[in-house]
């Protein structure tokens, strides 16, 4: 089971609401990025964030805070709140967010979700299904639609959605336990990844979610109120799984002198997205680039065209944060798995490999 520690942002602060009520606010930190760093240090492999002001106003409000959270950690961040247009999605991804959560728009215009998946890929689009008494709530939970949670979830599956965050609003921020029964129904009926949200209060709640075969759980207030120890929960429910998949692999103590280089003294680097293994690009490293990457955790290459060191994203802002570096059996190719901010390709495409030559259907 995947755990998603939560940071809800209001007025640039880390807060929690009760039942989604904006007049029931508890402030836990004025520096949400420090909370994010603490989550990563505790072993979290994904962080959940919500722009509460954005959810209410229908547009992003806390962009700088979200950007700082993303740049402070090397694990992926998903974010919801105020996302209404394709341009909004691009803006949020450019902040360093890996997955965008869309709620209101999914109810009002399902075709928008289809367009978002077609443009950005299903791995970057999550639908938020927030329910009051079984009916989906929208616009920062201020209004209730006539759609049931299950009907919306099934409709989203039909258009290609792979992940849904399901929140029982009556449970949110109440430390009263999650709605396991309804969440399991969504999980069983749709067969896609359902992330349970609302009411997590103790380790037993997480056990119930895990035993129900549900993909993941968002934990918020229980962490802040010290009812759940995140490090202990990660160790118990994620079995030490690492986002870089490196923890189960043998470590190699390799310096640049151990590598087999090409005629120009360079080694090729195949770059993949560490969440879905999408191949993003191919680049090259010299010794300086290799050592700088190891030192900073930011992918650095040698540009053959400019004949100079190249910190990926230094001018575009599309940095690549290292998840893992692996070497092949012949020591002549590096495989880098990264958290890609924005586009990997200079053309503005997510990957450099966006043109198909031919596909064989066998």
mmCIF file of C-alpha atoms in Angstrom:
data_model
loop_
_atom_site.group_PDB
_atom_site.id
_atom_site.type_symbol
_atom_site.label_atom_id
_atom_site.label_comp_id
_atom_site.label_asym_id
_atom_site.label_seq_id
_atom_site.Cartn_x
_atom_site.Cartn_y
_atom_site.Cartn_z
ATOM 1 C CA UNK A 1 0.000 0.000 0.000
ATOM 2 C CA UNK A 2 1.248 3.471 -0.849
ATOM 3 C CA UNK A 3 1.111 6.140 1.868
ATOM 4 C CA UNK A 4 0.547 9.798 0.971
ATOM 5 C CA UNK A 5 1.324 12.200 3.833
ATOM 6 C CA UNK A 6 -0.653 15.377 3.237
ATOM 7 C CA UNK A 7 0.149 19.069 3.245
ATOM 8 C CA UNK A 8 -2.892 21.326 2.890
ATOM 9 C CA UNK A 9 -1.870 24.890 2.054
ATOM 10 C CA UNK A 10 -3.866 28.001 2.957
ATOM 11 C CA UNK A 11 -2.378 31.486 2.885
ATOM 12 C CA UNK A 12 1.040 29.870 2.373
ATOM 13 C CA UNK A 13 0.736 27.876 5.598
ATOM 14 C CA UNK A 14 0.351 24.173 6.347
ATOM 15 C CA UNK A 15 -3.136 23.755 7.824
ATOM 16 C CA UNK A 16 -5.910 21.212 8.356
ATOM 17 C CA UNK A 17 -9.647 21.778 8.078
ATOM 18 C CA UNK A 18 -12.495 19.931 9.775
ATOM 19 C CA UNK A 19 -14.971 18.452 7.276
ATOM 20 C CA UNK A 20 -13.659 20.871 4.671
ATOM 21 C CA UNK A 21 -14.936 23.921 6.553
ATOM 22 C CA UNK A 22 -12.773 26.987 5.951
ATOM 23 C CA UNK A 23 -13.745 28.487 9.307
ATOM 24 C CA UNK A 24 -12.442 25.372 11.096
ATOM 25 C CA UNK A 25 -8.713 25.838 10.475
ATOM 26 C CA UNK A 26 -5.716 24.658 12.484
ATOM 27 C CA UNK A 27 -2.301 25.987 11.437
ATOM 28 C CA UNK A 28 0.536 23.486 11.869
ATOM 29 C CA UNK A 29 3.424 25.271 10.183
ATOM 30 C CA UNK A 30 4.262 28.507 8.415
ATOM 31 C CA UNK A 31 6.917 26.607 6.417
ATOM 32 C CA UNK A 32 5.196 23.775 4.530
ATOM 33 C CA UNK A 33 8.429 22.916 2.709
ATOM 34 C CA UNK A 34 9.963 21.911 6.038
ATOM 35 C CA UNK A 35 7.034 19.584 6.641
ATOM 36 C CA UNK A 36 7.671 18.042 3.197
ATOM 37 C CA UNK A 37 11.343 17.493 4.002
ATOM 38 C CA UNK A 38 10.364 15.801 7.254
ATOM 39 C CA UNK A 39 8.007 13.486 5.392
ATOM 40 C CA UNK A 40 10.774 12.511 2.974
ATOM 41 C CA UNK A 41 13.209 11.888 5.826
ATOM 42 C CA UNK A 42 10.609 9.598 7.400
ATOM 43 C CA UNK A 43 10.595 7.511 4.230
ATOM 44 C CA UNK A 44 7.569 8.863 2.351
ATOM 45 C CA UNK A 45 7.707 7.959 -1.339
ATOM 46 C CA UNK A 46 4.960 10.389 -2.433
ATOM 47 C CA UNK A 47 3.578 13.624 -0.977
ATOM 48 C CA UNK A 48 -0.006 14.840 -1.322
ATOM 49 C CA UNK A 49 -0.706 18.580 -1.393
ATOM 50 C CA UNK A 50 -3.836 20.700 -1.744
ATOM 51 C CA UNK A 51 -4.087 24.402 -2.565
ATOM 52 C CA UNK A 52 -7.118 25.086 -0.389
ATOM 53 C CA UNK A 53 -7.399 28.701 -1.500
ATOM 54 C CA UNK A 54 -7.219 27.552 -5.099
ATOM 55 C CA UNK A 55 -9.961 24.986 -4.585
ATOM 56 C CA UNK A 56 -12.283 27.686 -3.266
ATOM 57 C CA UNK A 57 -11.411 30.417 -5.759
ATOM 58 C CA UNK A 58 -11.112 28.249 -8.864
ATOM 59 C CA UNK A 59 -7.528 29.155 -9.709
ATOM 60 C CA UNK A 60 -4.067 28.575 -8.267
ATOM 61 C CA UNK A 61 -3.234 30.784 -5.290
ATOM 62 C CA UNK A 62 -0.278 29.205 -3.486
ATOM 63 C CA UNK A 63 1.978 28.499 -6.459
ATOM 64 C CA UNK A 64 5.192 29.707 -4.848
ATOM 65 C CA UNK A 65 4.585 27.594 -1.751
ATOM 66 C CA UNK A 66 3.862 24.498 -3.851
ATOM 67 C CA UNK A 67 6.972 25.141 -5.940
ATOM 68 C CA UNK A 68 9.120 25.375 -2.827
ATOM 69 C CA UNK A 69 7.673 22.121 -1.505
ATOM 70 C CA UNK A 70 8.519 20.345 -4.779
ATOM 71 C CA UNK A 71 12.041 21.735 -4.936
ATOM 72 C CA UNK A 72 12.706 20.772 -1.308
ATOM 73 C CA UNK A 73 12.224 17.026 -1.817
ATOM 74 C CA UNK A 74 13.323 14.330 -4.244
ATOM 75 C CA UNK A 75 10.088 12.345 -4.132
ATOM 76 C CA UNK A 76 7.071 13.033 -6.349
ATOM 77 C CA UNK A 77 4.345 15.444 -5.296
ATOM 78 C CA UNK A 78 0.706 15.345 -6.324
ATOM 79 C CA UNK A 79 -1.471 18.429 -5.991
ATOM 80 C CA UNK A 80 -5.104 19.424 -6.219
ATOM 81 C CA UNK A 81 -7.055 22.629 -5.835
ATOM 82 C CA UNK A 82 -8.273 25.196 -8.351
ATOM 83 C CA UNK A 83 -7.273 23.356 -11.515
ATOM 84 C CA UNK A 84 -9.833 24.176 -14.192
ATOM 85 C CA UNK A 85 -7.979 24.459 -17.534
ATOM 86 C CA UNK A 86 -5.284 22.653 -19.505
ATOM 87 C CA UNK A 87 -3.127 25.727 -19.013
ATOM 88 C CA UNK A 88 -3.588 25.352 -15.234
ATOM 89 C CA UNK A 89 -2.338 21.771 -15.492
ATOM 90 C CA UNK A 90 0.766 22.843 -17.403
ATOM 91 C CA UNK A 91 1.441 25.604 -14.870
ATOM 92 C CA UNK A 92 1.214 23.148 -11.990
ATOM 93 C CA UNK A 93 3.449 20.576 -13.684
ATOM 94 C CA UNK A 94 5.966 23.338 -14.328
ATOM 95 C CA UNK A 95 6.077 23.980 -10.569
ATOM 96 C CA UNK A 96 7.570 20.500 -10.211
ATOM 97 C CA UNK A 97 4.333 18.689 -9.359
ATOM 98 C CA UNK A 98 4.256 15.155 -10.794
ATOM 99 C CA UNK A 99 0.520 14.405 -10.639
ATOM 100 C CA UNK A 100 -2.343 16.872 -10.866
ATOM 101 C CA UNK A 101 -5.629 16.133 -9.082
ATOM 102 C CA UNK A 102 -8.781 17.421 -10.758
ATOM 103 C CA UNK A 103 -12.128 17.421 -8.976
ATOM 104 C CA UNK A 104 -14.769 19.956 -9.949
ATOM 105 C CA UNK A 105 -13.957 19.882 -13.653
ATOM 106 C CA UNK A 106 -14.308 16.091 -13.769
ATOM 107 C CA UNK A 107 -17.925 16.447 -12.658
ATOM 108 C CA UNK A 108 -18.798 19.415 -14.845
ATOM 109 C CA UNK A 109 -16.963 18.353 -18.006
ATOM 110 C CA UNK A 110 -15.655 14.766 -18.281
ATOM 111 C CA UNK A 111 -14.354 15.536 -21.778
ATOM 112 C CA UNK A 112 -11.851 17.852 -20.125
ATOM 113 C CA UNK A 113 -10.318 14.883 -18.302
ATOM 114 C CA UNK A 114 -10.022 12.994 -21.577
ATOM 115 C CA UNK A 115 -8.291 15.990 -23.171
ATOM 116 C CA UNK A 116 -5.937 16.258 -20.193
ATOM 117 C CA UNK A 117 -4.989 12.583 -20.421
ATOM 118 C CA UNK A 118 -4.425 12.863 -24.168
ATOM 119 C CA UNK A 119 -2.139 15.861 -23.702
ATOM 120 C CA UNK A 120 -0.248 15.050 -20.508
ATOM 121 C CA UNK A 121 -0.596 11.284 -20.069
ATOM 122 C CA UNK A 122 -2.752 9.329 -17.611
ATOM 123 C CA UNK A 123 0.171 9.013 -15.194
ATOM 124 C CA UNK A 124 0.017 12.781 -14.567
ATOM 125 C CA UNK A 125 -3.761 13.121 -14.187
ATOM 126 C CA UNK A 126 -5.650 12.043 -11.051
ATOM 127 C CA UNK A 127 -9.345 12.599 -10.438
ATOM 128 C CA UNK A 128 -10.517 13.668 -6.998
ATOM 129 C CA UNK A 129 -13.882 12.202 -6.006
ATOM 130 C CA UNK A 130 -15.065 13.999 -2.869
ATOM 131 C CA UNK A 131 -18.393 12.842 -1.461
ATOM 132 C CA UNK A 132 -20.983 13.962 1.063
ATOM 133 C CA UNK A 133 -23.528 11.243 1.844
ATOM 134 C CA UNK A 134 -22.479 9.427 -1.312
ATOM 135 C CA UNK A 135 -22.914 12.433 -3.634
ATOM 136 C CA UNK A 136 -19.946 14.201 -5.216
ATOM 137 C CA UNK A 137 -19.100 17.655 -3.863
ATOM 138 C CA UNK A 138 -17.453 20.372 -5.972
ATOM 139 C CA UNK A 139 -15.979 23.891 -5.761
ATOM 140 C CA UNK A 140 -13.963 23.409 -2.599
ATOM 141 C CA UNK A 141 -16.712 21.177 -1.170
ATOM 142 C CA UNK A 142 -19.066 24.139 -1.049
ATOM 143 C CA UNK A 143 -21.607 22.576 -3.465
ATOM 144 C CA UNK A 144 -23.014 19.065 -3.887
ATOM 145 C CA UNK A 145 -23.721 17.614 -7.358
ATOM 146 C CA UNK A 146 -26.288 14.985 -8.318
ATOM 147 C CA UNK A 147 -23.634 12.391 -9.244
ATOM 148 C CA UNK A 148 -22.773 9.458 -7.007
ATOM 149 C CA UNK A 149 -19.153 8.674 -6.227
ATOM 150 C CA UNK A 150 -19.381 5.270 -7.917
ATOM 151 C CA UNK A 151 -20.984 6.547 -11.118
ATOM 152 C CA UNK A 152 -18.322 9.237 -11.461
ATOM 153 C CA UNK A 153 -15.511 6.781 -10.757
ATOM 154 C CA UNK A 154 -16.789 4.353 -13.396
ATOM 155 C CA UNK A 155 -17.157 7.153 -15.931
ATOM 156 C CA UNK A 156 -13.577 8.265 -15.253
ATOM 157 C CA UNK A 157 -12.288 4.722 -15.705
ATOM 158 C CA UNK A 158 -13.997 4.551 -19.108
ATOM 159 C CA UNK A 159 -12.063 7.577 -20.367
ATOM 160 C CA UNK A 160 -8.672 6.295 -19.193
ATOM 161 C CA UNK A 161 -8.217 7.538 -15.627
ATOM 162 C CA UNK A 162 -5.843 5.264 -13.699
ATOM 163 C CA UNK A 163 -5.928 6.830 -10.235
ATOM 164 C CA UNK A 164 -8.692 8.344 -8.077
ATOM 165 C CA UNK A 165 -8.436 10.058 -4.712
ATOM 166 C CA UNK A 166 -11.658 9.305 -2.834
ATOM 167 C CA UNK A 167 -12.507 11.529 0.116
ATOM 168 C CA UNK A 168 -15.425 11.058 2.475
ATOM 169 C CA UNK A 169 -15.854 14.684 3.544
ATOM 170 C CA UNK A 170 -17.717 13.766 6.737
ATOM 171 C CA UNK A 171 -14.551 11.968 7.883
ATOM 172 C CA UNK A 172 -11.996 14.576 6.803
ATOM 173 C CA UNK A 173 -9.991 16.057 9.668
ATOM 174 C CA UNK A 174 -12.118 14.270 12.265
ATOM 175 C CA UNK A 175 -9.735 11.434 13.231
ATOM 176 C CA UNK A 176 -12.779 9.145 13.270
ATOM 177 C CA UNK A 177 -11.563 6.465 10.885
ATOM 178 C CA UNK A 178 -11.887 6.241 7.092
ATOM 179 C CA UNK A 179 -14.905 5.016 5.150
ATOM 180 C CA UNK A 180 -13.321 1.675 4.291
ATOM 181 C CA UNK A 181 -16.550 0.097 3.035
ATOM 182 C CA UNK A 182 -17.292 2.753 0.394
ATOM 183 C CA UNK A 183 -13.648 3.025 -0.627
ATOM 184 C CA UNK A 184 -13.442 -0.740 -1.127
ATOM 185 C CA UNK A 185 -16.571 -0.635 -3.286
ATOM 186 C CA UNK A 186 -14.928 1.935 -5.553
ATOM 187 C CA UNK A 187 -11.733 -0.098 -5.669
ATOM 188 C CA UNK A 188 -13.484 -3.398 -6.405
ATOM 189 C CA UNK A 189 -15.989 -2.019 -8.909
ATOM 190 C CA UNK A 190 -13.507 0.046 -10.940
ATOM 191 C CA UNK A 191 -10.356 -2.068 -10.676
ATOM 192 C CA UNK A 192 -8.161 1.061 -10.769
ATOM 193 C CA UNK A 193 -5.960 2.627 -8.083
ATOM 194 C CA UNK A 194 -8.103 4.221 -5.383
ATOM 195 C CA UNK A 195 -6.441 6.370 -2.746
ATOM 196 C CA UNK A 196 -8.454 6.623 0.460
ATOM 197 C CA UNK A 197 -8.657 10.052 2.063
ATOM 198 C CA UNK A 198 -10.348 11.369 5.184
ATOM 199 C CA UNK A 199 -10.420 10.182 8.780
ATOM 200 C CA UNK A 200 -7.121 8.288 9.165
ATOM 201 C CA UNK A 201 -6.548 8.276 12.905
ATOM 202 C CA UNK A 202 -4.298 5.356 13.838
ATOM 203 C CA UNK A 203 -2.314 2.406 12.553
ATOM 204 C CA UNK A 204 -5.410 0.193 12.755
ATOM 205 C CA UNK A 205 -7.120 2.429 10.174
ATOM 206 C CA UNK A 206 -4.209 1.899 7.799
ATOM 207 C CA UNK A 207 -4.358 -1.842 8.460
ATOM 208 C CA UNK A 208 -8.030 -1.898 7.474
ATOM 209 C CA UNK A 209 -7.292 0.004 4.252
ATOM 210 C CA UNK A 210 -4.402 -2.312 3.455
ATOM 211 C CA UNK A 211 -6.406 -5.475 4.211
ATOM 212 C CA UNK A 212 -9.206 -4.242 1.938
ATOM 213 C CA UNK A 213 -6.782 -4.270 -0.993
ATOM 214 C CA UNK A 214 -7.001 -0.514 -1.510
ATOM 215 C CA UNK A 215 -4.067 1.065 -3.358
ATOM 216 C CA UNK A 216 -3.187 3.896 -0.991
ATOM 217 C CA UNK A 217 -4.081 6.142 1.916
ATOM 218 C CA UNK A 218 -3.675 9.853 2.526
ATOM 219 C CA UNK A 219 -2.667 10.733 6.073
ATOM 220 C CA UNK A 220 -2.894 14.265 7.409
ATOM 221 C CA UNK A 221 -4.028 15.303 10.844
ATOM 222 C CA UNK A 222 -3.068 11.975 12.428
ATOM 223 C CA UNK A 223 0.579 12.700 11.618
ATOM 224 C CA UNK A 224 0.433 16.258 12.934
ATOM 225 C CA UNK A 225 -1.344 15.134 16.106
ATOM 226 C CA UNK A 226 1.262 12.341 16.504
ATOM 227 C CA UNK A 227 -1.322 9.562 16.364
ATOM 228 C CA UNK A 228 0.486 7.921 13.451
ATOM 229 C CA UNK A 229 4.263 7.730 13.227
ATOM 230 C CA UNK A 230 4.945 8.121 9.511
ATOM 231 C CA UNK A 231 8.287 6.319 9.606
ATOM 232 C CA UNK A 232 6.756 3.337 11.369
ATOM 233 C CA UNK A 233 3.805 3.306 8.946
ATOM 234 C CA UNK A 234 6.087 3.389 5.910
ATOM 235 C CA UNK A 235 8.145 0.510 7.266
ATOM 236 C CA UNK A 236 5.043 -1.548 7.978
ATOM 237 C CA UNK A 237 2.879 -0.900 4.928
ATOM 238 C CA UNK A 238 5.305 -0.065 2.146
ATOM 239 C CA UNK A 239 7.730 -2.876 2.996
ATOM 240 C CA UNK A 240 10.691 -0.598 2.502
ATOM 241 C CA UNK A 241 9.730 0.006 -1.160
ATOM 242 C CA UNK A 242 11.678 2.841 -2.684
ATOM 243 C CA UNK A 243 10.495 5.140 -5.434
ATOM 244 C CA UNK A 244 13.874 4.656 -7.133
ATOM 245 C CA UNK A 245 13.581 0.877 -6.835
ATOM 246 C CA UNK A 246 17.186 0.962 -5.689
ATOM 247 C CA UNK A 247 16.764 -0.401 -2.178
ATOM 248 C CA UNK A 248 16.377 -4.011 -3.361
ATOM 249 C CA UNK A 249 19.247 -3.846 -5.838
ATOM 250 C CA UNK A 250 22.925 -4.447 -5.078
ATOM 251 C CA UNK A 251 24.835 -1.220 -4.561
ATOM 252 C CA UNK A 252 27.900 -0.570 -6.711
ATOM 253 C CA UNK A 253 30.752 1.612 -5.497
ATOM 254 C CA UNK A 254 31.748 2.961 -8.902
ATOM 255 C CA UNK A 255 33.884 5.974 -9.679
ATOM 256 C CA UNK A 256 34.249 7.550 -13.104
ATOM 257 C CA UNK A 257 37.546 5.745 -13.728
ATOM 258 C CA UNK A 258 35.665 2.424 -13.568
ATOM 259 C CA UNK A 259 33.442 3.360 -16.531
ATOM 260 C CA UNK A 260 34.063 2.415 -20.162
ATOM 261 C CA UNK A 261 33.995 5.622 -22.188
ATOM 262 C CA UNK A 262 33.507 6.350 -25.875
ATOM 263 C CA UNK A 263 36.219 7.850 -28.117
ATOM 264 C CA UNK A 264 35.439 11.324 -26.765
ATOM 265 C CA UNK A 265 35.822 10.333 -23.130
ATOM 266 C CA UNK A 266 32.074 10.374 -22.500
ATOM 267 C CA UNK A 267 29.505 7.853 -21.268
ATOM 268 C CA UNK A 268 25.892 7.754 -22.555
ATOM 269 C CA UNK A 269 23.068 8.234 -20.036
ATOM 270 C CA UNK A 270 19.583 6.876 -20.671
ATOM 271 C CA UNK A 271 17.105 8.941 -18.654
ATOM 272 C CA UNK A 272 13.786 7.531 -17.398
ATOM 273 C CA UNK A 273 10.903 8.800 -15.298
ATOM 274 C CA UNK A 274 11.249 6.912 -12.014
ATOM 275 C CA UNK A 275 7.489 6.557 -11.421
ATOM 276 C CA UNK A 276 6.391 5.031 -14.736
ATOM 277 C CA UNK A 277 9.758 4.219 -16.414
ATOM 278 C CA UNK A 278 8.964 6.406 -19.451
ATOM 279 C CA UNK A 279 12.160 7.004 -21.439
ATOM 280 C CA UNK A 280 12.719 10.764 -21.473
ATOM 281 C CA UNK A 281 16.023 11.396 -23.247
ATOM 282 C CA UNK A 282 19.579 10.336 -23.989
ATOM 283 C CA UNK A 283 22.539 12.491 -22.956
ATOM 284 C CA UNK A 284 26.252 12.176 -22.132
ATOM 285 C CA UNK A 285 28.479 12.750 -19.121
ATOM 286 C CA UNK A 286 32.141 13.510 -18.712
ATOM 287 C CA UNK A 287 33.907 13.097 -15.381
ATOM 288 C CA UNK A 288 32.963 16.561 -14.129
ATOM 289 C CA UNK A 289 29.304 16.072 -15.005
ATOM 290 C CA UNK A 290 29.274 12.637 -13.352
ATOM 291 C CA UNK A 291 30.785 13.899 -10.108
ATOM 292 C CA UNK A 292 28.571 16.983 -10.023
ATOM 293 C CA UNK A 293 25.458 14.823 -10.454
ATOM 294 C CA UNK A 294 26.524 12.618 -7.539
ATOM 295 C CA UNK A 295 27.288 15.682 -5.422
ATOM 296 C CA UNK A 296 24.149 17.739 -6.083
ATOM 297 C CA UNK A 297 21.456 15.177 -6.908
ATOM 298 C CA UNK A 298 20.577 17.194 -10.024
ATOM 299 C CA UNK A 299 21.263 15.653 -13.425
ATOM 300 C CA UNK A 300 24.264 17.313 -15.030
ATOM 301 C CA UNK A 301 25.606 16.423 -18.477
ATOM 302 C CA UNK A 302 28.295 17.350 -20.977
ATOM 303 C CA UNK A 303 26.887 19.109 -24.043
ATOM 304 C CA UNK A 304 28.639 17.765 -27.127
ATOM 305 C CA UNK A 305 27.298 20.588 -29.312
ATOM 306 C CA UNK A 306 28.373 23.402 -26.969
ATOM 307 C CA UNK A 307 31.334 21.484 -25.523
ATOM 308 C CA UNK A 308 30.566 22.581 -21.995
ATOM 309 C CA UNK A 309 29.010 21.374 -18.754
ATOM 310 C CA UNK A 310 25.207 21.380 -18.842
ATOM 311 C CA UNK A 311 23.036 21.417 -15.708
ATOM 312 C CA UNK A 312 19.691 20.221 -17.036
ATOM 313 C CA UNK A 313 17.037 22.876 -16.325
ATOM 314 C CA UNK A 314 19.392 25.674 -15.303
ATOM 315 C CA UNK A 315 17.993 28.013 -17.981
ATOM 316 C CA UNK A 316 14.547 26.436 -18.586
ATOM 317 C CA UNK A 317 13.663 25.549 -14.998
ATOM 318 C CA UNK A 318 12.999 21.948 -16.147
ATOM 319 C CA UNK A 319 15.360 20.316 -13.675
ATOM 320 C CA UNK A 320 15.843 16.578 -13.320
ATOM 321 C CA UNK A 321 16.182 15.437 -9.714
ATOM 322 C CA UNK A 322 17.998 12.117 -9.348
ATOM 323 C CA UNK A 323 16.051 9.147 -8.061
ATOM 324 C CA UNK A 324 18.709 6.547 -8.837
ATOM 325 C CA UNK A 325 21.738 5.918 -11.019
ATOM 326 C CA UNK A 326 22.487 2.406 -12.256
ATOM 327 C CA UNK A 327 25.208 1.038 -14.492
ATOM 328 C CA UNK A 328 24.817 -1.739 -17.067
ATOM 329 C CA UNK A 329 26.762 -5.025 -17.029
ATOM 330 C CA UNK A 330 29.508 -3.695 -19.335
ATOM 331 C CA UNK A 331 30.011 -0.418 -17.418
ATOM 332 C CA UNK A 332 29.451 1.560 -20.611
ATOM 333 C CA UNK A 333 25.926 2.980 -20.142
ATOM 334 C CA UNK A 334 24.272 4.716 -17.187
ATOM 335 C CA UNK A 335 20.548 4.422 -16.487
ATOM 336 C CA UNK A 336 19.231 7.467 -14.608
ATOM 337 C CA UNK A 337 15.765 7.536 -13.061
ATOM 338 C CA UNK A 338 14.676 11.067 -12.326
ATOM 339 C CA UNK A 339 11.881 13.346 -11.159
ATOM 340 C CA UNK A 340 11.380 15.469 -14.242
ATOM 341 C CA UNK A 341 10.153 19.018 -13.764
ATOM 342 C CA UNK A 342 8.231 20.120 -16.854
ATOM 343 C CA UNK A 343 9.431 18.897 -20.240
ATOM 344 C CA UNK A 344 12.553 16.816 -20.820
ATOM 345 C CA UNK A 345 12.825 17.726 -24.519
ATOM 346 C CA UNK A 346 13.941 21.145 -25.768
ATOM 347 C CA UNK A 347 10.925 21.074 -28.120
ATOM 348 C CA UNK A 348 8.616 21.352 -25.123
ATOM 349 C CA UNK A 349 7.523 17.730 -25.298
ATOM 350 C CA UNK A 350 7.557 15.619 -22.159
ATOM 351 C CA UNK A 351 9.981 13.135 -23.784
ATOM 352 C CA UNK A 352 12.423 13.417 -26.656
ATOM 353 C CA UNK A 353 10.939 10.197 -28.059
ATOM 354 C CA UNK A 354 7.574 11.615 -29.118
ATOM 355 C CA UNK A 355 7.701 10.614 -32.810
ATOM 356 C CA UNK A 356 6.772 7.102 -33.872
ATOM 357 C CA UNK A 357 8.549 5.547 -36.857
ATOM 358 C CA UNK A 358 6.408 2.419 -37.050
ATOM 359 C CA UNK A 359 4.439 0.169 -34.733
ATOM 360 C CA UNK A 360 4.038 -3.577 -35.244
ATOM 361 C CA UNK A 361 0.881 -5.100 -33.801
ATOM 362 C CA UNK A 362 1.856 -8.667 -33.017
#
